[in-house]
Tab-separated table of C-alpha atoms in Angstrom:
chain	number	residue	atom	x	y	z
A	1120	UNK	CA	-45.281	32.613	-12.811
A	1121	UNK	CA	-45.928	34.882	-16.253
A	1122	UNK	CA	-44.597	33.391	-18.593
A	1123	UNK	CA	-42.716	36.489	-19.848
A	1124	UNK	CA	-40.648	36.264	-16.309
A	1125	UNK	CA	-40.514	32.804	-16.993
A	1126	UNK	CA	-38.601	32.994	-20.106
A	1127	UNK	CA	-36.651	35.752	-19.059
A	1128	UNK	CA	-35.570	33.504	-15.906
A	1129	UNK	CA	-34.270	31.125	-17.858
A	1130	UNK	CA	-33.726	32.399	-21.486
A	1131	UNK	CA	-29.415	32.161	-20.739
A	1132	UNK	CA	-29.647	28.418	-20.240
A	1133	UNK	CA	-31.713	27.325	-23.224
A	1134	UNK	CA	-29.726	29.807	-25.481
A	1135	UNK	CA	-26.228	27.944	-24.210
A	1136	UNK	CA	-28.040	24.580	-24.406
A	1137	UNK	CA	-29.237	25.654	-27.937
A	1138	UNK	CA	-25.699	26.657	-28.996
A	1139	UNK	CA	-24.375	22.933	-27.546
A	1140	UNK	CA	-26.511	21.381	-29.641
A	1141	UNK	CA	-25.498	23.302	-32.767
A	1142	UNK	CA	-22.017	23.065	-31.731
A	1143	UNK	CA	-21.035	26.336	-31.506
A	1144	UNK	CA	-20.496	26.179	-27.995
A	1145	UNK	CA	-18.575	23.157	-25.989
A	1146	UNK	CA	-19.305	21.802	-22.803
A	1147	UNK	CA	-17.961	18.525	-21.173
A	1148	UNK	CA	-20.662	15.641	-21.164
A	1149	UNK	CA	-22.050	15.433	-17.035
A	1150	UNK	CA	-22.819	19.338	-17.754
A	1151	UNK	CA	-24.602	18.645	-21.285
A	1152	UNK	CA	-26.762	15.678	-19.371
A	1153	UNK	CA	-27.658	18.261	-16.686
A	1154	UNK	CA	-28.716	20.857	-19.105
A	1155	UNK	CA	-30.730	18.506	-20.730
A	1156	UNK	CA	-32.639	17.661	-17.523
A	1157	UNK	CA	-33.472	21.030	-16.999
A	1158	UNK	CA	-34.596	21.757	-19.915
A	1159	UNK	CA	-36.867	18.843	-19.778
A	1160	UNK	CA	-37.977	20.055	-16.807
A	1161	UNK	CA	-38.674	23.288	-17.589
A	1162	UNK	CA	-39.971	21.758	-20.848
A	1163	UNK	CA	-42.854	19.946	-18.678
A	1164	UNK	CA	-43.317	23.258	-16.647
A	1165	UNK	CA	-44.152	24.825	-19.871
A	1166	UNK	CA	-46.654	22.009	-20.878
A	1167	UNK	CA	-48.483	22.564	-17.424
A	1168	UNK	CA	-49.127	26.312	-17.518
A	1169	UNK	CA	-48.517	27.362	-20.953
A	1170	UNK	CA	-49.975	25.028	-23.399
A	1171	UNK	CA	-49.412	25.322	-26.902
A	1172	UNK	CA	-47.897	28.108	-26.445
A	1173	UNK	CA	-44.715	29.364	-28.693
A	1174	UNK	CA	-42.714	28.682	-25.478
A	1175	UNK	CA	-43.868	24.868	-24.975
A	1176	UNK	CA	-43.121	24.417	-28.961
A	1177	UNK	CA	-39.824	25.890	-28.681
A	1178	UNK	CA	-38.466	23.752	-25.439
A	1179	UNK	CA	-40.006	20.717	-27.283
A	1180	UNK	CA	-37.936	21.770	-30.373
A	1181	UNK	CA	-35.033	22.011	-28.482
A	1182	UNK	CA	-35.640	18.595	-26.352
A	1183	UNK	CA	-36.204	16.461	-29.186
A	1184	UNK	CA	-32.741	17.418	-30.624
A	1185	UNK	CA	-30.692	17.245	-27.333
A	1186	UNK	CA	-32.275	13.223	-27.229
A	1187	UNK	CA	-30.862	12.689	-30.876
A	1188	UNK	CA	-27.721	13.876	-29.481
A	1189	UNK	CA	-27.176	12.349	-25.959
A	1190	UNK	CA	-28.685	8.763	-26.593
A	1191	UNK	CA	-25.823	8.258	-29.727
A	1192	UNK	CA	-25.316	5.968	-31.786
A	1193	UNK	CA	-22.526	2.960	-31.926
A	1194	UNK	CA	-20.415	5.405	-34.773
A	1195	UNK	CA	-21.398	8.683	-32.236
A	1196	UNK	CA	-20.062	6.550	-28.781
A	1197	UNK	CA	-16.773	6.193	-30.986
A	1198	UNK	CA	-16.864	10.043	-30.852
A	1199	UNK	CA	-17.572	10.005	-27.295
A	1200	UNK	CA	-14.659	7.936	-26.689
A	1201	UNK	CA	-12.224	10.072	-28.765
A	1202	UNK	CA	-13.623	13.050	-27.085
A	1203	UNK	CA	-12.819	11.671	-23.833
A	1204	UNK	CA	-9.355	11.150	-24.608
A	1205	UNK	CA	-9.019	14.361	-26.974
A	1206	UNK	CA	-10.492	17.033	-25.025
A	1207	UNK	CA	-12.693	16.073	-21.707
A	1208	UNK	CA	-9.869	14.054	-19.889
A	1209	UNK	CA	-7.007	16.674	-20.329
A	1210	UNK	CA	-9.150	19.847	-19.944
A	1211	UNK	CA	-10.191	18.059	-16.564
A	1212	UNK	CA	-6.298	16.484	-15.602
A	1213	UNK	CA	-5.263	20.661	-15.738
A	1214	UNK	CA	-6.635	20.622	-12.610
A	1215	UNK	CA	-4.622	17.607	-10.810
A	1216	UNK	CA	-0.614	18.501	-12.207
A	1217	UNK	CA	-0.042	19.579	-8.197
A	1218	UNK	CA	-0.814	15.636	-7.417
A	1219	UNK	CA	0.717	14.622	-10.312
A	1220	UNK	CA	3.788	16.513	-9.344
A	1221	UNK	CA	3.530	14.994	-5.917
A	1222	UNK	CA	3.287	11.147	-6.691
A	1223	UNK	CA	6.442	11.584	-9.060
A	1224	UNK	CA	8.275	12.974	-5.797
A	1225	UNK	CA	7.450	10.946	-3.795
A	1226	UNK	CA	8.431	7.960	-6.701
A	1227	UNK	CA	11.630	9.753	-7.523
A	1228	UNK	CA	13.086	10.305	-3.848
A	1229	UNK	CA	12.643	6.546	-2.905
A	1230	UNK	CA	14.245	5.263	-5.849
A	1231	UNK	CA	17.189	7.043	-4.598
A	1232	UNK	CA	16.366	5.938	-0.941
A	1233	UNK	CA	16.228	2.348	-2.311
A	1234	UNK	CA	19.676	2.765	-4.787
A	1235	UNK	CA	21.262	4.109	-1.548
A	1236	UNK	CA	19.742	1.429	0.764
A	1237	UNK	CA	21.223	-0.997	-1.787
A	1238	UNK	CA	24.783	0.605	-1.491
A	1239	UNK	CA	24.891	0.557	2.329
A	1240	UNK	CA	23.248	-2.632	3.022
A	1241	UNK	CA	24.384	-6.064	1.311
A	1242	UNK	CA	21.085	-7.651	1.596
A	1243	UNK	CA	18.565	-4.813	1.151
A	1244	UNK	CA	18.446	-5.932	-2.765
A	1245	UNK	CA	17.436	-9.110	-2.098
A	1246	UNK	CA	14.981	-8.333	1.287
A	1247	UNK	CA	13.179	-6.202	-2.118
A	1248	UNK	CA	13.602	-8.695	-4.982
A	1249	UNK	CA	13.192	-11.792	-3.208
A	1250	UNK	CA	16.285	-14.482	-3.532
A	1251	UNK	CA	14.772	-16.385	-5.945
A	1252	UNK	CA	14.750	-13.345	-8.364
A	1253	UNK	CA	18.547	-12.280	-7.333
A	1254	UNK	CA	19.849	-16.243	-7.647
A	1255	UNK	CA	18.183	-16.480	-11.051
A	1256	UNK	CA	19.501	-12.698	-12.426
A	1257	UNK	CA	23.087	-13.703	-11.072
A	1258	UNK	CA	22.836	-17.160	-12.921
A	1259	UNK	CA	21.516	-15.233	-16.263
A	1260	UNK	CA	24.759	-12.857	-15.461
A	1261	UNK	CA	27.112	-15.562	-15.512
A	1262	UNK	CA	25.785	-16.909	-18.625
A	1263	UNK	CA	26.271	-13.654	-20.236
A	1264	UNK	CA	22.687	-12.704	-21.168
A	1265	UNK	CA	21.956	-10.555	-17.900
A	1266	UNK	CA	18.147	-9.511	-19.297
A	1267	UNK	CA	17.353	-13.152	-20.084
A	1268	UNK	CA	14.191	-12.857	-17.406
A	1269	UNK	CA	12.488	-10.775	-20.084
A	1270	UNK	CA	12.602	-14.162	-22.850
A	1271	UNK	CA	11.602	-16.441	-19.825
A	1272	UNK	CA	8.070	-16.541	-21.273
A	1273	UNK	CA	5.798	-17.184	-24.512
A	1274	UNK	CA	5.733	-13.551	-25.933
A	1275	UNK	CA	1.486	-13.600	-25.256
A	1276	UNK	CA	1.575	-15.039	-22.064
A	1277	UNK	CA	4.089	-12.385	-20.965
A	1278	UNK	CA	2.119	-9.614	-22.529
A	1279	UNK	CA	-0.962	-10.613	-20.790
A	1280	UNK	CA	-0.062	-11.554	-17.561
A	1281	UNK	CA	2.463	-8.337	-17.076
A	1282	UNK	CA	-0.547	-5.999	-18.696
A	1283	UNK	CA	-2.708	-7.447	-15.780
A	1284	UNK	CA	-0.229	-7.091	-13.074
A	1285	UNK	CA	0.496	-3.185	-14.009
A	1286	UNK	CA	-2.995	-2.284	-14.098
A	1287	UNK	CA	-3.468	-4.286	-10.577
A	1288	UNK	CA	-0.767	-2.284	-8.939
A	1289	UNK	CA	-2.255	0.902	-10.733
A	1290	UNK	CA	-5.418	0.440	-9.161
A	1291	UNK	CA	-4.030	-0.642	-5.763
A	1292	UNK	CA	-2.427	3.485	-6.371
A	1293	UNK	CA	-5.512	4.720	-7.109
A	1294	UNK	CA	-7.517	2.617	-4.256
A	1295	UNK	CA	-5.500	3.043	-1.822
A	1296	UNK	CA	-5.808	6.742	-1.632
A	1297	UNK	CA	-9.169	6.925	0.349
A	1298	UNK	CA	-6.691	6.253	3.056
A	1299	UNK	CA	-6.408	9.735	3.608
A	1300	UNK	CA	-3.700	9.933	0.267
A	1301	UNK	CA	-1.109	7.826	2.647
A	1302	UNK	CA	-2.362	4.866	0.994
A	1303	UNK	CA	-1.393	5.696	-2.603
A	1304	UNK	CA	1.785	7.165	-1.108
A	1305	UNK	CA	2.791	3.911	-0.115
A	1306	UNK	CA	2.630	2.227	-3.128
A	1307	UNK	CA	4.992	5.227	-4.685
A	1308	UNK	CA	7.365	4.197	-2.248
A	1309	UNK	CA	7.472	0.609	-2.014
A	1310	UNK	CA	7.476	0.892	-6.055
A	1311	UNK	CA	10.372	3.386	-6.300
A	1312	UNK	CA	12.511	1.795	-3.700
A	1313	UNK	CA	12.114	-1.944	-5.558
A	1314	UNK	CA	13.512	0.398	-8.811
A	1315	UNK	CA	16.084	2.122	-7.051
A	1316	UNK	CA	17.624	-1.567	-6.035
A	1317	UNK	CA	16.938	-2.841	-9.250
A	1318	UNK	CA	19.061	0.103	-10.873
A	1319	UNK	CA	21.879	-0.561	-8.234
A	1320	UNK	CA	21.905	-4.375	-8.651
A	1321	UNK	CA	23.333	-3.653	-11.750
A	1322	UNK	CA	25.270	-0.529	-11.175
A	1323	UNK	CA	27.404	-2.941	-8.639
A	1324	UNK	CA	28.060	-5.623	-11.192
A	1325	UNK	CA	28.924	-2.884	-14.237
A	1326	UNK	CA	25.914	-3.241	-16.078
A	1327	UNK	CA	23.527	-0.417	-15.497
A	1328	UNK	CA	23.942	0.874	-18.892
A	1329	UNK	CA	22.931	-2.732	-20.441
A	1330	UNK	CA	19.913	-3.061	-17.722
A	1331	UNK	CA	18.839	0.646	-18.328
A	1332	UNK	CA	18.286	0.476	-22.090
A	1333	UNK	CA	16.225	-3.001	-21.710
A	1334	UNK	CA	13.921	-2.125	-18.558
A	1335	UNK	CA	13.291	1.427	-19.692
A	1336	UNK	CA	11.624	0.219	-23.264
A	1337	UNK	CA	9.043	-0.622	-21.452
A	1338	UNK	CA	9.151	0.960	-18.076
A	1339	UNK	CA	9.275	4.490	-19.159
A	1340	UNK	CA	5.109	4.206	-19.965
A	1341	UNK	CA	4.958	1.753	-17.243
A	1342	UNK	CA	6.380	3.231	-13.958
A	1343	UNK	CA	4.932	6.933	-15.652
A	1344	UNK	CA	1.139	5.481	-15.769
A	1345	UNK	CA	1.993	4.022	-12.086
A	1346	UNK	CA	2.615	7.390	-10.967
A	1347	UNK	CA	-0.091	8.727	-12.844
A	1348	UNK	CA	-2.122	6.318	-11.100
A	1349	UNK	CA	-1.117	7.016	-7.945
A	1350	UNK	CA	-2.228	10.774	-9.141
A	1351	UNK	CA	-5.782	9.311	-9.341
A	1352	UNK	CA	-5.226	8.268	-5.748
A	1353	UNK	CA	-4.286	11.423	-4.405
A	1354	UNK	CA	-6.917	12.786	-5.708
A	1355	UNK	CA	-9.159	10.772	-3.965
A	1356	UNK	CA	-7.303	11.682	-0.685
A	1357	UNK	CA	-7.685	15.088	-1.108
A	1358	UNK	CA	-11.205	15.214	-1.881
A	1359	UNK	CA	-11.512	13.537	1.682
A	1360	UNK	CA	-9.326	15.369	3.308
A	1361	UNK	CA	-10.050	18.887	1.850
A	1362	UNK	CA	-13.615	19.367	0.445
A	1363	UNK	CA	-13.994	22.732	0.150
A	1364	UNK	CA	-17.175	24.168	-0.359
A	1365	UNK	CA	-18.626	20.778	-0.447
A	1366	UNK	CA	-19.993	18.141	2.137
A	1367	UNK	CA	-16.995	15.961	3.020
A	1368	UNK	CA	-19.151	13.009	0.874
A	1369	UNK	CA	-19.969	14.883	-1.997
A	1370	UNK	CA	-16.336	15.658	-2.361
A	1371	UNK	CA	-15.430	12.352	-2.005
A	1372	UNK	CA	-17.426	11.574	-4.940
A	1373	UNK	CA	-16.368	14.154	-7.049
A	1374	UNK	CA	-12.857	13.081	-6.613
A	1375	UNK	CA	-13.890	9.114	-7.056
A	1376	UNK	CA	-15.025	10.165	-10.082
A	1377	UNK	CA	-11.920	12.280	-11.303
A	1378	UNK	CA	-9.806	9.534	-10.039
A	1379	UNK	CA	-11.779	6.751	-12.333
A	1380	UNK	CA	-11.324	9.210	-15.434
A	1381	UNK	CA	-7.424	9.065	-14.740
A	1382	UNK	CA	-7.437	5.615	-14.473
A	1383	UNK	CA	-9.537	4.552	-17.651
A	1384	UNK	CA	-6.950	7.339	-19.432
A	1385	UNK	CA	-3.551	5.465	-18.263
A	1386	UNK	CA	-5.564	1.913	-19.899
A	1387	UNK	CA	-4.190	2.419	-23.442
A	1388	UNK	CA	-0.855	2.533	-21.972
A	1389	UNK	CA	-0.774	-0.108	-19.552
A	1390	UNK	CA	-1.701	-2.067	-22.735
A	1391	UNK	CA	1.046	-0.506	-24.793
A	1392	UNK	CA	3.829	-0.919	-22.008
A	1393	UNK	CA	2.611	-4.587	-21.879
A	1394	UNK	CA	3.143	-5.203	-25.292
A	1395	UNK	CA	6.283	-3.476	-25.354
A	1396	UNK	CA	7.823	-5.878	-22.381
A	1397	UNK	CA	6.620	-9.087	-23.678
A	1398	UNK	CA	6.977	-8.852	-27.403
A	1399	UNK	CA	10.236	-6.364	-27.794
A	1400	UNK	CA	12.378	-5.948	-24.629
A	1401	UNK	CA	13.414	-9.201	-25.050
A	1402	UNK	CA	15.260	-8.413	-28.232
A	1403	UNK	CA	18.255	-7.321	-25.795
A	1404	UNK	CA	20.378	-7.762	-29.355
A	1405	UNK	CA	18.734	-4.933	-30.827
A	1406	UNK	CA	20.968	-1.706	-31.744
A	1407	UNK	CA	21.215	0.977	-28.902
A	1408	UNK	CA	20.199	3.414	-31.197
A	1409	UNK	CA	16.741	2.224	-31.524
A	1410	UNK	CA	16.676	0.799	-27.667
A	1411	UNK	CA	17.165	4.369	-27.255
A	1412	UNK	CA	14.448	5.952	-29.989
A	1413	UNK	CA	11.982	3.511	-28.311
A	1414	UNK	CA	12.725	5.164	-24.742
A	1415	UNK	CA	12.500	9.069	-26.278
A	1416	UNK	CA	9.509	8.330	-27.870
A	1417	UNK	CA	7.717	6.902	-24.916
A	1418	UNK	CA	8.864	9.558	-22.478
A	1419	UNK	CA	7.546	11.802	-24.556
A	1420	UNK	CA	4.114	10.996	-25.529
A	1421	UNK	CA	3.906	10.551	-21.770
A	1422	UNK	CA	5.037	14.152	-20.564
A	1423	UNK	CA	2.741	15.806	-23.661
A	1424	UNK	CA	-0.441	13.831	-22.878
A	1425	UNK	CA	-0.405	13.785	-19.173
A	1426	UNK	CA	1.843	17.228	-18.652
A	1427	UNK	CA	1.719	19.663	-21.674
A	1428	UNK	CA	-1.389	18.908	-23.328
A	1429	UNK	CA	-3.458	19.752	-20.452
A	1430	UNK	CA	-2.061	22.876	-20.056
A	1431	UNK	CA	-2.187	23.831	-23.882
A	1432	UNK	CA	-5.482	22.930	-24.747
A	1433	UNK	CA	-6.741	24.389	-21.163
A	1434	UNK	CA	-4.732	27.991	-22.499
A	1435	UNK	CA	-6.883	27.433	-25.952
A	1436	UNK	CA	-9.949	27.096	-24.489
A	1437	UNK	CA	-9.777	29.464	-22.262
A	1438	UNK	CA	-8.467	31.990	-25.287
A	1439	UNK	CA	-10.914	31.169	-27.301
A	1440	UNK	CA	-13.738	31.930	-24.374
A	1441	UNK	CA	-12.137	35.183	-23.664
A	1442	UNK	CA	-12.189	36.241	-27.079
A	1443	UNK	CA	-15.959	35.247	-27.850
A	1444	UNK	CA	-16.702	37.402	-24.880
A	1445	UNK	CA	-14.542	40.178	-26.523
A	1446	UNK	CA	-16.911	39.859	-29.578
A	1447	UNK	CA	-20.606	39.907	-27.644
């Protein structure tokens, strides 16, 4: 090939991978590493039929920067991190609200088909809870501190071994839905109908308003995340079960890999909603007033990360793309 037509083949990829590099243009980090091989590629090409020519110095130029930038160092990973969080994560979550949407269904209608279950069946509650759990709540009830489960442990030992046990269910969610999405499913509905007993196990002895405030300190991050993760696993599912334009594996990896970035994002709060139910939900003394704040709060970090974020910084991005084209 001349190397005129080679340049003008592939002039519009150096010039974007130019304008990456000097930050004037974005791009998420899988499509920076690809740029980067093919511009080392075409930078050997170059090497091989053009030799010291302006081209070859050029790609070199070009090369050696995109290395300063991609192999980072322990301050630029930091970055990486935050821009994983900040910008790569939601822009790419846009895409999933329909399984989102779907897993909190799912969650929501058998937490009324477990509070109903509970109403029309004496001993659903404890076929769900277990008796030892029900015999040891109704002793704490007759003592008069109903939420006294939640001091039962050292405040660290509680943290810890709850943080593990959410993020264990979470990735049985996520896991779970290479069974064809059924999988993940499953644990939606075995998880809302244990909540929709819980709820009622109360509401039957007059104390749903005193369980609601205590459980929901924590469990507003922690049953969210769950049905995030279960998100993650639908994902999976439907990269199985519908892939598109792609081979039925290469879809499946694409979602795999979606699904992991949903699960590393729900981490931070699996860690928060474990620190939440071992070292303050068993303050069941505290006013209702900040029981309450607690709950707001938490419900609504939750619904702007995982709900509005994506779609505002998806709407800014794609503003701002519209009106750089405006301006060519």
């Amino acid at each position: 090939m001349r190397e005129a037509a080679f340049i003008k083949q592939n002039k519009a990829r150096w010039q974007l991978f130019e304008a990456v590099i000097a930050k004037k243009e974005s791009v998420n980090p899988d499509q920076l590493a690809d740029l980067y091989i093919e511009i080392t590629d075409d930078l050997s090409y170059a090497k091989t039929f053009y030799p010291q020519s302006n081209t070859e110095a050029y790609l070199n130029s070009i090369a050696s920067q995109a290395h300063q930038k991609i192999y980072k160092t322990k301050k630029e990973s930091t970055n990486r991190l935050v821009h994983f969080f900040k910008e790569e994560f939601p822009l790419e979550f846009y895409h999933y609200q329909k399984e989102l949407l779907l897993a909190f269904l799912v969650f929501a209608f058998f937490t009324i088909v477990g509070a109903y279950s509970s109403a029309t069946d004496g001993n659903f509650v404890r076929l769900i809870m277990g008796d030892a759990y029900v015999n040891k709540t109704l002793e704490n009830i007759e003592s008069g501190d109903p939420m006294a489960v939640y001091k039962s442990q050292d405040e660290g030992a509680m943290f810890l071994a709850i943080t593990i046990n959410n993020i264990r269910v979470a990735m049985y969610a996520f896991i779970l839905g290479i069974l064809f999405s059924v999988g993940s499913l499953y644990i939606m509905m075995n998880n809302g109908i244990m909540l929709g007993s819980f709820l009622y196990f109360f509401y039957e002895r007059d104390l749903l308003w005193e369980s609601s405030r205590t459980i929901w300190i924590h469990g507003t991050i922690e049953i969210s995340v769950i049905i995030v993760a279960g998100a993650a696993g639908l994902v999976v599912g439907n990269g199985i079960l519908f892939p598109g334009t792609y081979t039925r594996l290469a879809s499946f990896m694409k979602s795999i890999k979606a699904g992991l970035k949903i699960m590393v994002s729900t981490i931070p709060f699996f860690i928060v909603a474990g620190f939440l139910e071992g070292f303050v939900t068993r303050h069941t003394e505290m006013p209702d007033l900040l029981a309450l704040l607690i709950i707001a709060i938490s419900l609504f970090v939750i619904l702007y990360y995982y709900v509005f974020y994506p779609i505002r910084i998806t709407r800014k991005k794609e503003h701002e793309k519209l009106l750089e084209q405006s301006l060519k």
